[in-house]
Short mmCIF file of C-alpha atoms and ligand atoms in Angstrom, two decimals:
data_model
loop_
_atom_site.label_atom_id
_atom_site.label_comp_id
_atom_site.label_asym_id
_atom_site.label_seq_id
_atom_site.Cartn_x
_atom_site.Cartn_y
_atom_site.Cartn_z
CA UNK A 56 -42.85 40.22 -26.56
CA UNK A 57 -40.31 38.35 -24.46
CA UNK A 58 -40.79 35.67 -21.82
CA UNK A 59 -39.56 35.70 -18.23
CA UNK A 60 -39.33 33.30 -15.33
CA UNK A 61 -41.65 33.74 -12.34
CA UNK A 62 -38.52 33.44 -10.19
CA UNK A 63 -36.41 36.06 -11.93
CA UNK A 64 -38.49 38.63 -13.83
CA UNK A 65 -35.90 39.19 -16.55
CA UNK A 66 -37.54 38.81 -19.91
CA UNK A 67 -34.96 37.20 -22.19
CA UNK A 68 -36.61 34.44 -24.20
CA UNK A 69 -38.69 34.53 -27.35
CA UNK A 70 -41.94 32.59 -27.37
CA UNK A 71 -40.45 29.77 -29.44
CA UNK A 72 -37.54 29.48 -26.99
CA UNK A 73 -40.02 29.39 -24.11
CA UNK A 74 -41.91 26.52 -25.75
CA UNK A 75 -38.72 24.57 -26.43
CA UNK A 76 -37.51 25.06 -22.85
CA UNK A 77 -40.77 24.15 -21.09
CA UNK A 78 -39.51 25.22 -17.69
CA UNK A 79 -37.14 28.11 -16.83
CA UNK A 80 -33.60 27.12 -15.82
CA UNK A 81 -34.16 28.51 -12.30
CA UNK A 82 -37.14 26.19 -11.82
CA UNK A 83 -39.70 28.96 -12.38
CA UNK A 84 -42.50 28.99 -14.92
CA UNK A 85 -42.40 31.12 -18.04
CA UNK A 86 -44.77 34.01 -18.73
CA UNK A 87 -44.85 36.80 -21.33
CA UNK A 88 -43.57 40.19 -20.12
CA UNK A 89 -47.03 41.69 -20.61
CA UNK A 90 -50.56 40.50 -21.30
CA UNK A 91 -51.89 41.61 -24.67
CA UNK A 92 -55.08 43.66 -24.51
CA UNK A 93 -58.19 43.26 -26.64
CA UNK A 94 -60.85 45.92 -27.11
CA UNK A 95 -64.59 45.34 -26.73
CA UNK A 96 -64.77 45.71 -30.49
CA UNK A 97 -62.14 43.00 -31.06
CA UNK A 98 -64.07 40.62 -28.82
CA UNK A 99 -67.37 41.41 -30.51
CA UNK A 100 -65.72 40.66 -33.86
CA UNK A 101 -64.84 37.11 -32.71
CA UNK A 102 -68.51 36.21 -33.29
CA UNK A 103 -67.78 35.79 -36.96
CA UNK A 104 -64.60 33.69 -36.76
CA UNK A 105 -64.22 29.93 -37.02
CA UNK A 106 -62.46 28.22 -34.12
CA UNK A 107 -59.36 27.83 -36.22
CA UNK A 108 -59.24 31.51 -37.15
CA UNK A 109 -59.91 32.60 -33.60
CA UNK A 110 -57.12 30.30 -32.38
CA UNK A 111 -54.74 31.77 -34.90
CA UNK A 112 -55.73 35.25 -33.78
CA UNK A 113 -55.13 34.62 -30.06
CA UNK A 114 -51.98 32.53 -30.59
CA UNK A 115 -50.37 35.19 -32.77
CA UNK A 116 -50.69 37.72 -29.92
CA UNK A 117 -48.48 35.58 -27.70
CA UNK A 118 -46.33 33.61 -30.15
CA UNK A 119 -45.09 36.66 -31.99
CA UNK A 120 -41.85 35.19 -33.32
CA UNK A 121 -43.71 32.46 -35.23
CA UNK A 122 -44.39 33.19 -38.90
CA UNK A 123 -48.10 33.78 -39.45
CA UNK A 124 -48.36 30.89 -41.93
CA UNK A 125 -46.77 28.52 -39.41
CA UNK A 126 -49.44 29.31 -36.83
CA UNK A 127 -52.18 29.06 -39.40
CA UNK A 128 -50.91 25.67 -40.50
CA UNK A 129 -50.57 24.44 -36.90
CA UNK A 130 -54.14 25.49 -36.05
CA UNK A 131 -55.43 23.82 -39.20
CA UNK A 132 -53.70 20.52 -38.48
CA UNK A 133 -54.59 20.51 -34.80
CA UNK A 134 -58.30 21.17 -34.94
CA UNK A 135 -59.19 19.06 -37.96
CA UNK A 136 -58.84 16.01 -35.70
CA UNK A 137 -61.85 17.09 -33.60
CA UNK A 138 -65.09 15.25 -34.31
CA UNK A 139 -67.30 18.29 -33.73
CA UNK A 140 -67.12 20.88 -36.54
CA UNK A 141 -67.25 23.64 -33.91
CA UNK A 142 -64.26 22.05 -32.12
CA UNK A 143 -65.49 23.14 -28.65
CA UNK A 144 -69.30 23.29 -28.91
CA UNK A 145 -71.41 25.10 -26.33
CA UNK A 146 -74.62 23.41 -25.12
CA UNK A 147 -77.17 25.65 -23.49
CA UNK A 148 -79.01 23.91 -20.64
CA UNK A 149 -81.05 26.90 -19.42
CA UNK A 150 -81.20 30.66 -19.87
CA UNK A 151 -78.55 31.02 -17.15
CA UNK A 152 -76.40 27.95 -17.78
CA UNK A 153 -74.33 26.55 -20.65
CA UNK A 154 -71.78 23.76 -20.87
CA UNK A 155 -68.61 24.15 -22.91
CA UNK A 156 -67.68 20.70 -24.23
CA UNK A 157 -63.92 20.47 -24.55
CA UNK A 158 -63.79 16.74 -25.15
CA UNK A 159 -64.35 16.21 -28.86
CA UNK A 160 -60.69 15.60 -29.65
CA UNK A 161 -59.18 12.19 -30.43
CA UNK A 162 -58.79 11.08 -26.79
CA UNK A 163 -62.02 12.59 -25.38
CA UNK A 164 -60.44 14.76 -22.69
CA UNK A 165 -59.90 18.53 -22.77
CA UNK A 166 -56.14 18.02 -22.91
CA UNK A 167 -56.48 17.37 -26.65
CA UNK A 168 -57.23 21.06 -27.22
CA UNK A 169 -53.64 21.89 -26.27
CA UNK A 170 -51.87 18.61 -27.01
CA UNK A 171 -53.11 18.39 -30.59
CA UNK A 172 -51.32 21.65 -31.33
CA UNK A 173 -48.27 21.53 -29.02
CA UNK A 174 -46.28 19.11 -31.24
CA UNK A 175 -46.66 21.48 -34.21
CA UNK A 176 -45.66 24.46 -32.08
CA UNK A 177 -42.62 22.55 -30.87
CA UNK A 178 -41.50 21.46 -34.33
CA UNK A 179 -41.94 25.03 -35.61
CA UNK A 180 -40.03 26.39 -32.61
CA UNK A 181 -37.10 24.11 -33.43
CA UNK A 182 -37.18 25.37 -37.01
CA UNK A 183 -37.27 29.03 -35.96
CA UNK A 184 -34.26 28.45 -33.70
CA UNK A 185 -32.39 26.36 -36.29
CA UNK A 186 -32.33 23.60 -33.72
CA UNK A 187 -31.74 20.32 -35.53
CA UNK A 188 -31.95 18.06 -32.51
CA UNK A 189 -34.46 15.29 -32.00
CA UNK A 190 -36.92 15.94 -29.15
CA UNK A 191 -37.77 13.13 -26.74
CA UNK A 192 -40.90 13.94 -24.75
CA UNK A 193 -41.20 12.25 -21.35
CA UNK A 194 -44.59 12.07 -19.67
CA UNK A 195 -45.75 10.76 -16.31
CA UNK A 196 -49.51 10.43 -16.43
CA UNK A 197 -52.45 9.66 -14.20
CA UNK A 198 -54.45 8.80 -17.32
CA UNK A 199 -55.57 11.61 -19.63
CA UNK A 200 -52.32 13.47 -20.36
CA UNK A 201 -50.38 10.41 -21.51
CA UNK A 202 -52.88 9.35 -24.13
CA UNK A 203 -53.53 12.91 -25.33
CA UNK A 204 -49.79 13.59 -25.60
CA UNK A 205 -49.20 10.38 -27.58
CA UNK A 206 -52.10 11.13 -29.90
CA UNK A 207 -50.53 14.53 -30.53
CA UNK A 208 -46.93 13.39 -31.02
CA UNK A 209 -47.47 10.05 -32.82
CA UNK A 210 -45.46 10.05 -36.06
CA UNK A 211 -44.52 13.74 -35.71
CA UNK A 212 -41.15 14.19 -37.37
CA UNK A 213 -38.06 14.69 -35.18
CA UNK A 214 -39.90 13.84 -31.99
CA UNK A 215 -40.54 10.74 -29.93
CA UNK A 216 -42.58 10.26 -26.83
CA UNK A 217 -42.34 7.96 -23.82
CA UNK A 218 -45.24 7.65 -21.40
CA UNK A 219 -45.15 6.14 -17.91
CA UNK A 220 -48.34 5.39 -16.03
CA UNK A 221 -48.92 3.88 -12.56
CA UNK A 222 -49.84 0.22 -13.07
CA UNK A 223 -53.02 0.28 -10.97
CA UNK A 224 -53.69 4.01 -11.07
CA UNK A 225 -55.66 4.41 -14.30
CA UNK A 226 -59.10 3.26 -15.45
CA UNK A 227 -59.51 0.23 -17.73
CA UNK A 228 -60.44 2.47 -20.63
CA UNK A 229 -57.54 4.84 -20.04
CA UNK A 230 -55.16 1.87 -19.94
CA UNK A 231 -56.54 0.36 -23.15
CA UNK A 232 -56.30 3.74 -24.84
CA UNK A 233 -52.60 3.92 -23.98
CA UNK A 234 -51.44 0.37 -24.63
CA UNK A 235 -53.04 0.27 -28.07
CA UNK A 236 -51.44 3.54 -29.24
CA UNK A 237 -49.93 3.32 -32.73
CA UNK A 238 -46.93 5.25 -34.08
CA UNK A 239 -43.28 4.38 -34.63
CA UNK A 240 -42.06 7.06 -32.25
CA UNK A 241 -44.09 6.17 -29.16
CA UNK A 242 -43.33 4.04 -26.12
CA UNK A 243 -45.45 3.24 -23.07
CA UNK A 244 -44.68 1.46 -19.83
CA UNK A 245 -46.62 0.64 -16.67
CA UNK A 246 -44.72 1.46 -13.48
CA UNK A 247 -45.08 -0.56 -10.32
CA UNK A 248 -46.08 2.27 -7.97
CA UNK A 249 -48.47 5.21 -7.67
CA UNK A 250 -48.58 8.42 -9.70
CA UNK A 251 -46.17 10.23 -7.38
CA UNK A 252 -43.60 7.43 -7.82
CA UNK A 253 -44.01 7.64 -11.56
CA UNK A 254 -43.64 11.40 -11.61
CA UNK A 255 -40.63 11.29 -9.31
CA UNK A 256 -39.04 8.73 -11.62
CA UNK A 257 -39.55 10.96 -14.65
CA UNK A 258 -38.16 14.00 -12.84
CA UNK A 259 -35.06 11.99 -11.89
CA UNK A 260 -34.53 11.04 -15.53
CA UNK A 261 -34.83 14.70 -16.57
CA UNK A 262 -32.05 15.70 -14.20
CA UNK A 263 -29.76 12.67 -14.76
CA UNK A 264 -26.45 14.05 -16.01
CA UNK A 265 -25.18 10.71 -17.34
CA UNK A 266 -28.28 10.39 -19.50
CA UNK A 267 -28.05 14.01 -20.60
CA UNK A 268 -24.51 13.38 -21.89
CA UNK A 269 -25.56 10.26 -23.75
CA UNK A 270 -28.46 12.18 -25.29
CA UNK A 271 -26.22 15.04 -26.30
CA UNK A 272 -23.99 12.66 -28.27
CA UNK A 273 -27.01 11.49 -30.21
CA UNK A 274 -28.24 15.05 -30.66
CA UNK A 275 -31.38 14.39 -28.65
CA UNK A 276 -32.99 16.75 -26.13
CA UNK A 277 -35.59 15.94 -23.47
CA UNK A 278 -38.76 17.97 -23.35
CA UNK A 279 -42.02 17.88 -21.49
CA UNK A 280 -45.64 17.95 -22.56
CA UNK A 281 -47.24 18.74 -19.23
CA UNK A 282 -49.10 21.89 -18.39
CA UNK A 283 -46.13 23.87 -17.13
CA UNK A 284 -45.23 24.38 -20.81
CA UNK A 285 -46.48 27.72 -22.12
CA UNK A 286 -47.32 25.95 -25.38
CA UNK A 287 -50.04 24.08 -23.54
CA UNK A 288 -51.51 27.08 -21.80
CA UNK A 289 -51.91 29.52 -24.64
CA UNK A 290 -54.17 27.29 -26.81
CA UNK A 291 -56.51 27.01 -23.81
CA UNK A 292 -57.17 30.76 -23.74
CA UNK A 293 -58.94 30.42 -27.08
CA UNK A 294 -62.03 28.54 -25.92
CA UNK A 295 -62.87 31.13 -23.26
CA UNK A 296 -63.20 33.66 -26.07
CA UNK A 297 -64.97 31.22 -28.37
CA UNK A 298 -67.66 30.36 -25.80
CA UNK A 299 -68.26 34.06 -25.15
CA UNK A 300 -68.52 34.69 -28.89
CA UNK A 301 -71.11 31.90 -29.20
CA UNK A 302 -73.23 33.35 -26.42
CA UNK A 303 -73.10 36.71 -28.19
CA UNK A 304 -73.88 35.22 -31.56
CA UNK A 305 -76.97 33.43 -30.27
CA UNK A 306 -78.06 36.50 -28.32
CA UNK A 307 -77.93 34.75 -24.94
CA UNK A 308 -75.97 37.70 -23.53
CA UNK A 309 -75.74 41.39 -24.40
CA UNK A 310 -72.63 43.04 -25.79
CA UNK A 311 -70.08 43.46 -23.01
CA UNK A 312 -72.13 41.44 -20.49
CA UNK A 313 -69.98 39.61 -17.95
CA UNK A 314 -70.29 35.84 -17.46
CA UNK A 315 -68.94 33.22 -15.03
CA UNK A 316 -66.92 30.12 -15.79
CA UNK A 317 -66.87 27.04 -13.55
CA UNK A 318 -63.71 24.98 -14.10
CA UNK A 319 -62.96 21.49 -12.74
CA UNK A 320 -59.44 22.11 -11.51
CA UNK A 321 -56.31 20.06 -10.87
CA UNK A 322 -53.02 21.60 -11.90
CA UNK A 323 -54.65 25.03 -12.34
CA UNK A 324 -53.80 25.17 -16.06
CA UNK A 325 -57.32 25.38 -17.46
CA UNK A 326 -58.61 28.00 -15.04
CA UNK A 327 -55.42 30.06 -15.38
CA UNK A 328 -56.10 30.29 -19.10
CA UNK A 329 -59.51 31.71 -18.12
CA UNK A 330 -57.81 34.28 -15.91
CA UNK A 331 -55.52 35.29 -18.77
CA UNK A 332 -58.58 35.71 -21.02
CA UNK A 333 -60.11 37.97 -18.34
CA UNK A 334 -56.91 40.00 -18.06
CA UNK A 335 -56.89 40.38 -21.85
CA UNK A 336 -60.30 42.03 -21.64
CA UNK A 337 -62.91 39.24 -21.76
CA UNK A 338 -65.90 40.27 -19.59
CA UNK A 339 -65.66 37.65 -16.83
CA UNK A 340 -67.43 38.15 -13.51
CA UNK A 341 -66.09 35.14 -11.56
CA UNK A 342 -63.87 32.18 -12.28
CA UNK A 343 -65.22 29.39 -10.10
CA UNK A 344 -62.64 26.80 -9.16
CA UNK A 345 -64.25 23.38 -8.62
CA UNK A 346 -62.32 20.81 -6.58
CA UNK A 347 -62.95 17.27 -5.37
CA UNK A 348 -61.95 16.03 -1.92
CA UNK A 349 -58.36 17.07 -2.58
CA UNK A 350 -59.51 20.55 -1.67
CA UNK A 351 -56.19 22.34 -1.27
CA UNK A 352 -57.24 25.06 -3.75
CA UNK A 353 -60.59 25.72 -2.06
CA UNK A 354 -58.81 26.35 1.21
CA UNK A 355 -56.28 28.56 -0.55
CA UNK A 356 -58.91 30.71 -2.25
CA UNK A 357 -60.80 30.99 1.07
CA UNK A 358 -57.92 31.84 3.36
CA UNK A 359 -54.75 32.41 1.33
CA UNK A 360 -53.10 29.47 3.11
CA UNK A 361 -51.71 26.91 0.67
CA UNK A 362 -51.14 23.77 2.70
CA UNK A 363 -50.26 20.52 0.98
CA UNK A 364 -49.75 18.67 4.28
CA UNK A 365 -52.89 16.58 4.04
CA UNK A 366 -53.65 13.04 2.90
CA UNK A 367 -53.82 12.47 -0.86
CA UNK A 368 -57.23 11.03 -1.74
CA UNK A 369 -58.04 8.88 -4.73
CA UNK A 370 -61.38 10.00 -6.07
CA UNK A 371 -63.78 9.35 -8.97
CA UNK A 372 -62.39 12.47 -10.67
CA UNK A 373 -58.73 11.33 -10.81
CA UNK A 374 -57.50 14.09 -13.12
CA UNK A 375 -58.15 16.50 -10.26
CA UNK A 376 -56.37 14.41 -7.64
CA UNK A 377 -53.46 16.70 -7.03
CA UNK A 378 -51.99 18.49 -4.03
CA UNK A 379 -49.42 20.68 -5.77
CA UNK A 380 -51.06 22.78 -8.45
CA UNK A 381 -48.04 23.94 -10.44
CA UNK A 382 -49.70 26.72 -12.40
CA UNK A 383 -50.74 28.58 -9.27
CA UNK A 384 -47.20 29.96 -9.28
CA UNK A 385 -48.06 31.89 -12.44
CA UNK A 386 -51.22 33.35 -10.91
CA UNK A 387 -49.49 34.54 -7.74
CA UNK A 388 -46.73 36.08 -9.82
CA UNK A 389 -49.33 38.11 -11.72
CA UNK A 390 -51.33 38.99 -8.58
CA UNK A 391 -48.17 40.30 -6.92
CA UNK A 392 -47.38 42.53 -9.90
CA UNK A 393 -44.53 40.21 -10.87
CA UNK A 394 -42.57 39.90 -7.65
CA UNK A 395 -40.02 37.08 -8.17
CA UNK A 396 -38.57 37.35 -4.63
CA UNK A 397 -41.97 36.69 -3.17
CA UNK A 398 -42.46 33.67 -5.46
CA UNK A 399 -39.08 32.18 -4.59
CA UNK A 400 -39.95 32.58 -0.89
CA UNK A 401 -43.32 30.86 -1.27
CA UNK A 402 -41.93 28.01 -3.34
CA UNK A 403 -39.14 27.44 -0.81
CA UNK A 404 -41.69 27.33 1.99
CA UNK A 405 -43.87 24.94 0.02
CA UNK A 406 -40.91 22.65 -0.56
CA UNK A 407 -39.46 22.80 2.95
CA UNK A 408 -42.47 23.32 5.21
CA UNK A 409 -45.31 22.18 2.96
CA UNK A 410 -47.22 25.46 3.10
CA UNK A 411 -47.21 29.22 2.56
CA UNK A 412 -49.57 32.09 3.37
CA UNK A 413 -50.57 34.67 0.79
CA UNK A 414 -50.54 38.26 2.08
CA UNK A 415 -53.87 40.04 2.63
CA UNK A 416 -53.62 42.45 -0.30
CA UNK A 417 -52.97 39.69 -2.80
CA UNK A 418 -55.68 37.51 -1.26
CA UNK A 419 -58.33 40.18 -1.74
CA UNK A 420 -57.17 40.62 -5.33
CA UNK A 421 -57.48 36.85 -5.79
CA UNK A 422 -61.03 36.90 -4.43
CA UNK A 423 -62.07 39.60 -6.86
CA UNK A 424 -61.69 37.08 -9.67
CA UNK A 425 -62.04 33.66 -8.04
CA UNK A 426 -64.51 31.68 -5.97
CA UNK A 427 -64.05 28.04 -4.97
CA UNK A 428 -65.69 25.06 -3.37
CA UNK A 429 -65.33 21.28 -3.35
CA UNK A 430 -67.44 18.13 -3.17
CA UNK A 431 -67.21 14.44 -2.28
CA UNK A 432 -67.42 11.37 -4.54
CA UNK A 433 -70.89 10.62 -3.24
CA UNK A 434 -72.10 14.07 -4.23
CA UNK A 435 -70.37 13.71 -7.61
CA UNK A 436 -72.37 10.57 -8.44
CA UNK A 437 -75.61 12.21 -7.24
CA UNK A 438 -74.84 15.22 -9.41
CA UNK A 439 -74.44 13.05 -12.53
CA UNK A 440 -77.85 11.57 -11.81
CA UNK A 441 -79.45 14.96 -11.14
CA UNK A 442 -77.99 16.53 -14.28
CA UNK A 443 -79.26 13.60 -16.31
CA UNK A 444 -82.74 13.92 -14.82
CA UNK A 445 -82.97 17.71 -14.98
CA UNK A 446 -81.47 18.28 -18.40
CA UNK A 447 -81.36 14.86 -20.08
CA UNK A 448 -77.64 15.50 -20.32
CA UNK A 449 -74.84 13.11 -19.44
CA UNK A 450 -71.68 14.44 -17.76
CA UNK A 451 -68.48 12.77 -16.63
CA UNK A 452 -67.27 12.86 -13.02
CA UNK A 453 -65.04 15.94 -13.43
CA UNK A 454 -67.81 17.95 -15.06
CA UNK A 455 -70.21 16.74 -12.37
CA UNK A 456 -67.96 18.26 -9.71
CA UNK A 457 -68.20 21.57 -11.58
CA UNK A 458 -72.00 21.29 -11.88
CA UNK A 459 -72.25 20.73 -8.15
CA UNK A 460 -69.98 23.64 -7.28
CA UNK A 461 -72.09 25.87 -9.53
CA UNK A 462 -75.15 24.83 -7.54
CA UNK A 463 -73.33 25.72 -4.30
CA UNK A 464 -72.17 29.03 -5.75
CA UNK A 465 -75.72 30.00 -6.67
CA UNK A 466 -77.06 29.00 -3.26
CA UNK A 467 -74.42 31.08 -1.51
CA UNK A 468 -74.35 34.17 -3.71
CA UNK A 469 -77.61 34.29 -5.69
CA UNK A 470 -75.44 35.61 -8.53
CA UNK A 471 -77.31 35.29 -11.81
CA UNK A 472 -74.69 36.12 -14.41
CA UNK A 473 -74.84 33.63 -17.26
CA UNK A 474 -72.52 30.78 -16.33
CA UNK A 475 -70.48 28.43 -18.49
CA UNK A 476 -69.57 25.10 -16.92
CA UNK A 477 -66.38 23.85 -18.54
CA UNK A 478 -66.73 20.15 -19.38
CA UNK A 479 -63.37 18.42 -19.46
CA UNK A 480 -64.04 14.78 -20.39
CA UNK A 481 -66.52 12.61 -22.22
CA UNK A 482 -68.82 10.68 -19.86
CA UNK A 483 -67.73 7.56 -21.75
CA UNK A 484 -64.22 7.87 -20.35
CA UNK A 485 -65.40 7.31 -16.80
CA UNK A 486 -68.06 4.71 -17.42
CA UNK A 487 -68.07 3.02 -14.00
CA UNK A 488 -69.11 6.08 -12.03
CA UNK A 489 -71.43 7.37 -14.73
CA UNK A 490 -73.16 3.98 -14.98
CA UNK A 491 -73.54 3.86 -11.22
CA UNK A 492 -75.36 7.20 -11.39
CA UNK A 493 -77.73 6.63 -14.29
CA UNK A 494 -78.28 2.86 -14.70
CA UNK A 495 -80.27 0.51 -12.50
CA UNK A 496 -78.13 -1.89 -10.57
CA UNK A 497 -79.41 -4.90 -12.54
CA UNK A 498 -78.34 -3.24 -15.80
CA UNK A 499 -74.77 -2.70 -14.76
CA UNK A 500 -73.97 -5.51 -12.34
CA UNK A 501 -70.76 -7.42 -13.07
CA UNK A 502 -70.16 -5.58 -16.33
CA UNK A 503 -66.72 -4.33 -17.33
CA UNK A 504 -66.11 -0.72 -18.34
CA UNK A 505 -66.10 -1.76 -21.99
CA UNK A 506 -69.44 -3.55 -21.66
CA UNK A 507 -70.96 -0.56 -19.93
CA UNK A 508 -70.32 1.70 -22.93
CA UNK A 509 -73.24 0.24 -24.90
CA UNK A 510 -75.58 0.33 -21.92
CA UNK A 511 -74.81 3.99 -21.34
CA UNK A 512 -75.32 4.75 -24.98
CA UNK A 513 -78.79 3.16 -24.91
CA UNK A 514 -79.79 4.97 -21.75
CA UNK A 515 -78.62 8.39 -22.88
CA UNK A 516 -79.40 8.12 -26.61
CA UNK A 517 -75.90 9.34 -27.41
CA UNK A 518 -73.37 7.39 -29.49
CA UNK A 519 -70.31 5.67 -28.00
CA UNK A 520 -67.31 7.73 -29.20
CA UNK A 521 -65.77 6.07 -32.25
CA UNK A 522 -62.28 5.36 -30.86
CA UNK A 523 -63.61 3.86 -27.65
CA UNK A 524 -66.02 1.43 -29.28
CA UNK A 525 -63.65 -1.34 -30.29
CA UNK A 526 -60.87 -0.47 -27.92
CA UNK A 527 -60.76 -3.99 -26.48
CA UNK A 528 -60.37 -5.47 -29.98
CA UNK A 529 -57.41 -3.31 -30.91
CA UNK A 530 -53.94 -4.78 -30.97
CA UNK A 531 -52.01 -4.35 -27.74
CA UNK A 532 -48.69 -2.75 -28.65
CA UNK A 533 -47.23 -1.79 -25.29
CA UNK A 534 -47.22 -4.38 -22.56
CA UNK A 535 -44.02 -3.47 -20.72
CA UNK A 536 -44.30 -3.31 -16.93
CA UNK A 537 -41.39 -1.87 -14.99
CA UNK A 538 -40.13 -1.41 -11.49
CA UNK A 539 -39.44 2.23 -10.59
CA UNK A 540 -35.70 1.57 -10.65
CA UNK A 541 -35.87 0.36 -14.25
CA UNK A 542 -37.39 3.48 -15.81
CA UNK A 543 -34.00 4.89 -16.75
CA UNK A 544 -32.93 1.66 -18.48
CA UNK A 545 -36.19 1.73 -20.42
CA UNK A 546 -35.37 5.24 -21.66
CA UNK A 547 -31.82 4.15 -22.62
CA UNK A 548 -33.20 1.17 -24.53
CA UNK A 549 -35.68 3.34 -26.35
CA UNK A 550 -32.96 5.79 -27.39
CA UNK A 551 -30.64 3.11 -28.71
CA UNK A 552 -33.45 1.67 -30.83
CA UNK A 553 -34.27 5.04 -32.38
C1 PLP B 16 -56.42 17.48 -16.60
C2 PLP B 16 -57.86 17.45 -16.31
C3 PLP B 16 -58.46 18.35 -15.39
C4 PLP B 16 -57.65 19.37 -14.62
O1 PLP B 16 -57.18 20.42 -15.42
P1 PLP B 16 -56.01 21.38 -14.90
O2 PLP B 16 -55.65 22.22 -16.05
O3 PLP B 16 -54.89 20.45 -14.50
O4 PLP B 16 -56.55 22.15 -13.75
C5 PLP B 16 -59.83 18.27 -15.19
N1 PLP B 16 -60.57 17.33 -15.81
C6 PLP B 16 -60.04 16.45 -16.68
C7 PLP B 16 -60.92 15.43 -17.31
C8 PLP B 16 -58.67 16.48 -16.97
O5 PLP B 16 -58.15 15.57 -17.83
#
């Protein structure tokens, strides 16, 4: 199998080269030249596999130039860091509804599922390609990605990682998680600006030719850990199969029965992995895309018009606050039967005019697989409360958006396929909003996020996650604050210290 750019359709790269490159040279995203197919029998057989073995199975279909033992080792190392023995456990709330908990990794957000394994895939890829350079990973984060990427790359040989976050753009817990990160190869800095400023700064560093030359002399290469990298997408396909296998194993669904997934969506990485699972043969009825008030994807799935010309809203589900969902490019490429000219046209229009319109044929194909809706912050908080009352089950703000969109979907369609709501973060990561929903005002008044952890634990009879408990007592290791203009100097400093 070879990999091709969505903007060129010439398959030239091996999977390990695709993972090292991150992005195609022409600015497109990388995809395999075909989607591997699984039979009903294969899928039925997944019932008897551990998460690790299933992951190895799925990964080997796509990463076919990796030695089998290398993948096995990577899966072993990655998933042993999860606190739940099942890695991504499935909780059944009713005969029609289950929740897939993706947040039992070291940083309590679903990004761990991919970022715990990406460093191993990257190191192996360098080995396969006899690439002896040191990899410097640059990350701009709105909270979850930065911490998850550091947790994955900390003390991984021949790599270092630098994370930039917007000074006032992350929660107290997210900030504490980042500034207390250990590891000799990590660096963190707060940037005076918003997430867009931070991301723009990182992109500028990536394309700085003076820096590139300096790096080359030191035999260092930049790389990225965000969800445009194929090495982040492919591990996410696994849990769609694993949740299906669990429903089969417990007899909640019949062999071959189709189910729905509801996915809280931002950059379209998670839900795209669901689409790939469906295209591989997993019986999926609908993929339901749940958005917050940044509802650009809902409009797109309704009308085919992608229009980013709208105000950016800061919401209680910040990991979904995004107006340009990068991975959509991969979906449209597949829907159009791999038409790179079309993609280049759309991406030009998006860049220059801020919008593009999908043609009718592709839109109806999109609607065969997808459904979408969105909800407000107020509804999100109400949904946390309702879910807690109805099921005695605590969800974070992102998962609450998905729960609400599922409710809307059922009202509109009366569809009763078994549905899996994909839960992307621990409720303890977004304590303010969760406390507002489930605690009386007198029990939460004037308390900090750290103080609220215990209160939430008492109310829900669930333990505070181990690494969050004493977060405010951990040593602060990264207190640098920078102006936007000084990000490059920070990178130069970091390199010269290495
Ligand atoms: C990143 C993230 C999302 C969005 O996932 P995408 O793959 O970007 O669509 C949703 N919820 C949480 C908690 C996240 O961290």
